[in-house]
Amino acid sequence: MEHTDLDALVHFIAVAREGGVNAAARETGTPKATLSRRLRELEAHLGTSLLERSGAGTQLTEDGRSLFDRAAPLLADLDALWTDMSARSGLVRGRLRVSIPALAARYGMGEIVARFARTYPAVELEIDIDDRFIDPVSEGYDVVVRANPLPDSNLVGRRFLRSQSVLASPPSMPLPRHADERIDAVALSATGSQSAWTVLGPVGELTVIPKVILRCSSMMLVHEAVLAGAGAALLPAWLIQKDVAEGRLKIWGTVPNRDLEAWALHPARHLTSPKVRAFVDLLVDHFRRLETS
C-alpha cells in the first residue's frame, strides 16, 4: 500500500470511530477538508463506498464495516510495534486512552494516574469515566478498567483487586424478624432480579429477601444511596471499611460466590505496547502495596 493510502486508512478509522468527520477533526487535530479528501481518495482507490452521510449522521456501509473491523486491529498492532521499537531507548511515550468506571474514579484512581503522569511524562494520558460496557477496539481505548467482566476472547488483562461482597445497611436498619420478611434494598441495574441473598454472619447463615426499591447503574450510586438510608445492598468489603469503622454502615455478613474482581483489560494483540504495560503494572503494584500495608 502506498504511503498516501495508509494515511487515508488511518483517517478513515478515525472518522469511523468518532462517528463523523467533525468529531474526528476535533479528536485528531486534522482539518476537516483533509479528512474528507483522504476519505474520497480511499474510496476511489478501493472502488467502493465506505461511509453513508445523511442528516442522521455518518454510518458505515457494509464494506466500510468490513474494512474497519479488519484494519483497526492491524493499525493498532502497527502503532504498538512503532511504540515498542521507540521505547527501546527506555522512554515510554505516546497517547494512552483509559476508560474507568465512576467508582474507580472516586476511590484511588486519581492517585494512580497522577503517579503515572509523573513517572511517564512523555505519555499523553487521557482518562474517560464511563460505567457502560466499553469495546476498546471499536471505541479506540488502550485500557478499560472494569469489575467482574465477562470473558471475551478479544481482550486480555490482569486482575488488580479482589474483594468479598458483604450485605451492608444503615446502622438503624433491623434484621428480618421472620424468614419471609422482605427488606428494602438497593441493587445494581446489571444484576437483574434479586430473589434472595444468602448471608453468612456472626450468628450463622441468614436468608434475606430483598425488596428492591432502587436500581442504579453505578456501584458508586448504590453506595451513596445506602449511606443516605435507602436500604441494604451488596457492597465490596474494601469499599465500606471506613464507613463501618466510623459507624455509618453496619455489615450483616458476607455473601458467598459474589466476590468482586477488578480487571485492567486491553485488546488481545500480538504486541502489547510499553505504555499499556507500564499503566497496568503500576495499577497492579498500587493495589498490591495497599493489601500488604
Coordinates of C-alpha atoms in Angstrom, one line a residue:
M1 CA 0.0 0.0 0.0
E2 CA 1.3 3.4 -0.9
H3 CA 2.1 5.9 1.9
T4 CA -0.8 8.2 1.0
D5 CA -3.2 5.3 1.1
L6 CA -2.0 4.3 4.6
D7 CA -2.6 7.9 5.7
A8 CA -6.1 7.7 4.2
L9 CA -6.8 4.4 6.0
V10 CA -5.7 6.0 9.4
H11 CA -8.1 8.9 8.8
F12 CA -10.9 6.6 7.7
I13 CA -10.6 4.7 11.0
A14 CA -10.7 7.9 13.0
V15 CA -13.8 9.1 11.2
A16 CA -15.5 5.7 11.7
R17 CA -14.5 5.5 15.3
E18 CA -15.6 9.1 16.2
G19 CA -18.9 8.8 14.1
G20 CA -18.2 11.6 11.6
V21 CA -15.7 14.0 10.1
N22 CA -16.3 16.9 12.5
A23 CA -15.8 14.7 15.6
A24 CA -12.7 13.1 14.0
A25 CA -11.2 16.5 13.2
R26 CA -11.6 17.6 16.8
E27 CA -10.2 14.4 18.1
T28 CA -7.2 14.2 15.8
G29 CA -6.5 17.8 15.1
T30 CA -6.7 17.2 11.4
P31 CA -8.6 19.7 9.3
K32 CA -12.0 18.6 8.1
A33 CA -11.1 19.3 4.5
T34 CA -8.1 17.0 4.8
L35 CA -10.1 14.1 6.3
S36 CA -12.8 14.4 3.6
R37 CA -10.2 14.4 0.8
R38 CA -8.4 11.4 2.2
L39 CA -11.7 9.5 2.5
R40 CA -12.6 10.3 -1.1
E41 CA -9.2 9.1 -2.2
L42 CA -9.5 5.9 -0.2
E43 CA -13.0 5.2 -1.6
A44 CA -11.7 5.8 -5.2
H45 CA -8.7 3.6 -4.6
L46 CA -10.9 0.7 -3.3
G47 CA -13.7 1.3 -5.8
T48 CA -16.4 1.2 -3.1
S49 CA -18.3 3.5 -0.8
L50 CA -17.2 3.2 2.8
L51 CA -19.5 5.8 4.5
E52 CA -23.1 6.8 4.2
R53 CA -23.6 10.5 5.0
S54 CA -27.1 11.8 5.8
G55 CA -28.9 14.2 8.1
A56 CA -28.9 11.5 10.8
G57 CA -25.1 11.3 10.8
T58 CA -22.4 9.2 9.3
Q59 CA -22.8 5.4 9.1
L60 CA -20.5 2.7 7.8
T61 CA -21.5 0.8 4.7
E62 CA -21.2 -3.0 4.7
D63 CA -17.8 -2.6 3.0
G64 CA -16.8 0.2 5.4
R65 CA -17.7 -2.0 8.4
S66 CA -15.6 -4.9 7.0
L67 CA -12.6 -2.6 6.4
F68 CA -12.9 -1.1 9.8
D69 CA -13.1 -4.4 11.7
R70 CA -10.1 -5.8 9.9
A71 CA -7.9 -2.7 9.6
A72 CA -8.3 -1.2 13.1
P73 CA -6.6 -4.0 14.9
L74 CA -3.8 -4.2 12.3
L75 CA -3.1 -0.5 12.6
A76 CA -3.2 -0.7 16.4
D77 CA -0.6 -3.5 16.2
L78 CA 1.5 -1.3 13.9
D79 CA 1.2 1.5 16.4
A80 CA 2.2 -0.8 19.2
L81 CA 5.2 -2.0 17.2
W82 CA 6.3 1.5 16.5
T83 CA 5.9 2.4 20.1
D84 CA 7.8 -0.7 21.2
M85 CA 10.7 0.0 18.9
S86 CA 10.8 3.6 20.1
A87 CA 10.7 2.5 23.7
R88 CA 13.9 0.5 23.3
S89 CA 15.6 3.7 24.3
G90 CA 13.9 3.3 27.7
L91 CA 11.3 6.0 27.1
V92 CA 7.6 5.2 27.3
R93 CA 5.7 7.6 25.1
G94 CA 2.6 8.2 23.1
R95 CA -1.1 8.7 23.8
L96 CA -2.8 6.4 26.2
R97 CA -6.6 6.3 26.4
V98 CA -8.1 4.6 29.5
S99 CA -11.8 4.1 30.4
I100 CA -12.6 3.7 34.1
P101 CA -16.0 3.3 36.0
A102 CA -17.2 6.1 38.3
L103 CA -16.4 4.2 41.4
A104 CA -12.7 3.8 40.5
A105 CA -12.5 7.5 39.6
R106 CA -13.7 8.4 43.1
Y107 CA -11.7 5.9 45.1
G108 CA -8.0 5.8 44.5
M109 CA -7.6 6.2 40.7
G110 CA -6.7 9.9 41.0
E111 CA -3.5 9.0 42.9
I112 CA -2.7 6.2 40.4
V113 CA -3.0 8.4 37.3
A114 CA -1.1 11.2 39.0
R115 CA 1.7 8.9 39.8
F116 CA 1.7 7.5 36.2
A117 CA 1.8 11.1 34.8
R118 CA 4.8 11.9 37.0
T119 CA 6.6 8.7 36.1
Y120 CA 6.0 8.8 32.4
P121 CA 5.8 12.5 31.3
A122 CA 6.2 11.6 27.6
V123 CA 2.8 9.8 27.7
E124 CA -0.3 11.9 26.9
L125 CA -2.7 10.3 29.3
E126 CA -6.5 10.6 28.7
I127 CA -8.9 9.2 31.3
D128 CA -12.6 8.8 30.5
I129 CA -15.2 7.9 33.1
D130 CA -18.0 5.6 32.0
D131 CA -19.9 2.8 33.7
R132 CA -21.2 1.2 30.5
F133 CA -19.5 -1.6 28.7
I134 CA -16.6 -0.4 26.5
D135 CA -15.3 -2.2 23.5
P136 CA -11.7 -0.9 23.4
V137 CA -11.1 -1.9 19.8
S138 CA -14.1 -0.2 18.2
E139 CA -14.1 2.8 20.6
G140 CA -10.3 3.4 20.5
Y141 CA -9.2 2.7 24.1
D142 CA -5.9 1.3 25.1
V143 CA -7.1 0.0 28.5
V144 CA -10.5 -0.4 30.1
V145 CA -10.9 -0.9 33.9
R146 CA -14.0 -2.9 34.8
A147 CA -15.4 -5.0 37.6
N148 CA -16.3 -8.7 37.1
P149 CA -16.0 -8.5 33.2
L150 CA -17.5 -11.3 31.2
P151 CA -14.9 -13.5 29.3
D152 CA -14.0 -12.0 25.9
S153 CA -11.6 -13.7 23.5
N154 CA -10.7 -10.3 22.1
L155 CA -9.5 -9.0 25.5
V156 CA -6.7 -9.9 27.8
G157 CA -5.6 -8.3 31.1
R158 CA -4.7 -8.6 34.7
R159 CA -6.8 -8.6 37.9
F160 CA -5.6 -6.0 40.3
L161 CA -8.3 -6.2 43.1
R162 CA -10.4 -8.9 44.7
S163 CA -12.9 -8.3 47.4
Q164 CA -15.6 -10.1 49.3
S165 CA -19.1 -8.9 48.9
V166 CA -21.0 -8.1 52.1
L167 CA -24.6 -7.2 52.8
A168 CA -24.5 -3.7 54.4
S169 CA -27.1 -1.3 55.6
P170 CA -27.5 1.9 57.7
P171 CA -26.9 1.0 61.4
S172 CA -30.6 1.6 62.3
M173 CA -31.9 -0.9 59.9
P174 CA -33.1 -4.1 61.8
L175 CA -32.6 -7.7 60.8
P176 CA -35.6 -9.5 59.5
R177 CA -38.0 -10.8 62.2
H178 CA -39.1 -13.8 60.3
A179 CA -38.0 -15.9 57.3
D180 CA -40.3 -14.4 54.6
E181 CA -39.9 -10.8 55.6
R182 CA -38.6 -8.6 52.8
I183 CA -36.2 -5.7 53.4
D184 CA -35.7 -2.5 51.4
A185 CA -32.8 -2.9 49.1
V186 CA -30.7 -1.1 46.5
A187 CA -29.3 -3.1 43.6
L188 CA -27.1 -2.6 40.6
S189 CA -29.2 -2.5 37.4
A190 CA -26.9 -5.0 35.7
T191 CA -27.6 -7.7 38.3
G192 CA -31.3 -8.1 37.2
S193 CA -33.9 -9.5 39.6
Q194 CA -33.0 -10.4 43.1
S195 CA -34.8 -13.4 44.7
A196 CA -32.8 -13.9 47.9
W197 CA -29.4 -13.3 49.4
T198 CA -27.6 -15.9 51.4
V199 CA -25.6 -14.1 54.1
L200 CA -23.0 -15.7 56.4
G201 CA -23.0 -13.6 59.6
P202 CA -21.9 -13.8 63.2
V203 CA -25.0 -15.9 64.1
G204 CA -24.7 -18.2 61.2
E205 CA -26.5 -18.4 57.8
L206 CA -29.3 -16.0 57.1
T207 CA -31.5 -15.8 54.0
V208 CA -32.5 -12.3 53.1
I209 CA -35.3 -11.5 50.7
P210 CA -34.7 -8.1 49.1
K211 CA -37.5 -5.7 48.1
V212 CA -35.6 -3.7 45.5
I213 CA -36.8 -0.1 45.8
L214 CA -33.9 1.5 43.8
R215 CA -31.8 0.3 40.9
C216 CA -28.6 2.2 40.0
S217 CA -26.3 1.8 37.0
S218 CA -23.2 2.6 39.1
M219 CA -21.8 0.9 42.2
M220 CA -20.9 4.4 43.4
L221 CA -24.6 5.4 43.4
V222 CA -25.6 2.2 45.2
H223 CA -23.0 3.0 47.9
E224 CA -24.2 6.6 48.3
A225 CA -27.9 5.5 48.4
V226 CA -27.2 3.1 51.2
L227 CA -25.3 5.7 53.2
A228 CA -28.3 8.0 52.7
G229 CA -30.6 5.4 54.3
A230 CA -32.4 3.9 51.2
G231 CA -31.9 0.3 52.3
A232 CA -29.4 -2.5 52.3
A233 CA -27.2 -3.6 49.4
L234 CA -24.4 -5.9 48.4
L235 CA -21.2 -3.9 48.5
P236 CA -17.5 -4.7 48.2
A237 CA -15.9 -5.1 51.6
W238 CA -13.0 -2.9 50.7
L239 CA -15.2 0.0 49.7
I240 CA -17.0 0.4 53.0
Q241 CA -14.2 -0.3 55.5
K242 CA -14.1 3.3 56.6
D243 CA -17.9 3.6 56.8
V244 CA -18.1 0.6 59.1
A245 CA -15.2 1.8 61.3
E246 CA -16.8 5.2 61.7
G247 CA -20.3 3.9 62.3
R248 CA -22.1 5.0 59.1
L249 CA -22.8 1.4 58.0
K250 CA -23.1 -2.0 59.5
I251 CA -22.3 -5.4 57.9
W252 CA -24.8 -8.2 58.2
G253 CA -22.4 -10.7 56.9
T254 CA -20.5 -11.9 53.8
V255 CA -22.3 -13.2 50.7
P256 CA -20.6 -16.3 49.2
N257 CA -19.8 -16.6 45.5
R258 CA -20.3 -12.9 44.9
D259 CA -16.7 -11.7 45.1
L260 CA -15.8 -8.5 43.2
E261 CA -12.8 -8.7 40.9
A262 CA -11.4 -5.6 39.2
W263 CA -9.5 -6.0 36.0
A264 CA -7.5 -3.9 33.6
L265 CA -8.3 -5.1 30.1
H266 CA -6.8 -4.4 26.7
P267 CA -7.1 -5.8 23.2
A268 CA -5.5 -9.3 22.7
R269 CA -2.9 -8.2 20.2
H270 CA 0.3 -10.0 19.4
L271 CA 2.1 -6.9 20.8
T272 CA 1.3 -5.1 24.0
S273 CA 2.7 -1.5 23.8
P274 CA 5.1 -0.4 26.6
K275 CA 2.7 2.4 27.6
V276 CA -0.1 -0.2 28.3
R277 CA 2.3 -2.5 30.2
A278 CA 3.5 0.4 32.2
F279 CA 0.0 1.5 33.2
V280 CA -1.2 -2.0 34.1
D281 CA 2.0 -2.7 36.0
L282 CA 1.6 0.5 38.1
L283 CA -2.1 -0.3 38.7
V284 CA -1.3 -3.8 40.0
D285 CA 1.6 -2.6 42.1
H286 CA -0.6 0.1 43.7
F287 CA -3.2 -2.3 45.0
R288 CA -0.6 -4.9 45.9
R289 CA 1.0 -2.4 48.2
L290 CA -2.4 -1.5 49.7
E291 CA -3.0 -5.1 50.5
T292 CA 0.3 -5.5 52.3
S293 CA 0.2 -2.2 54.2

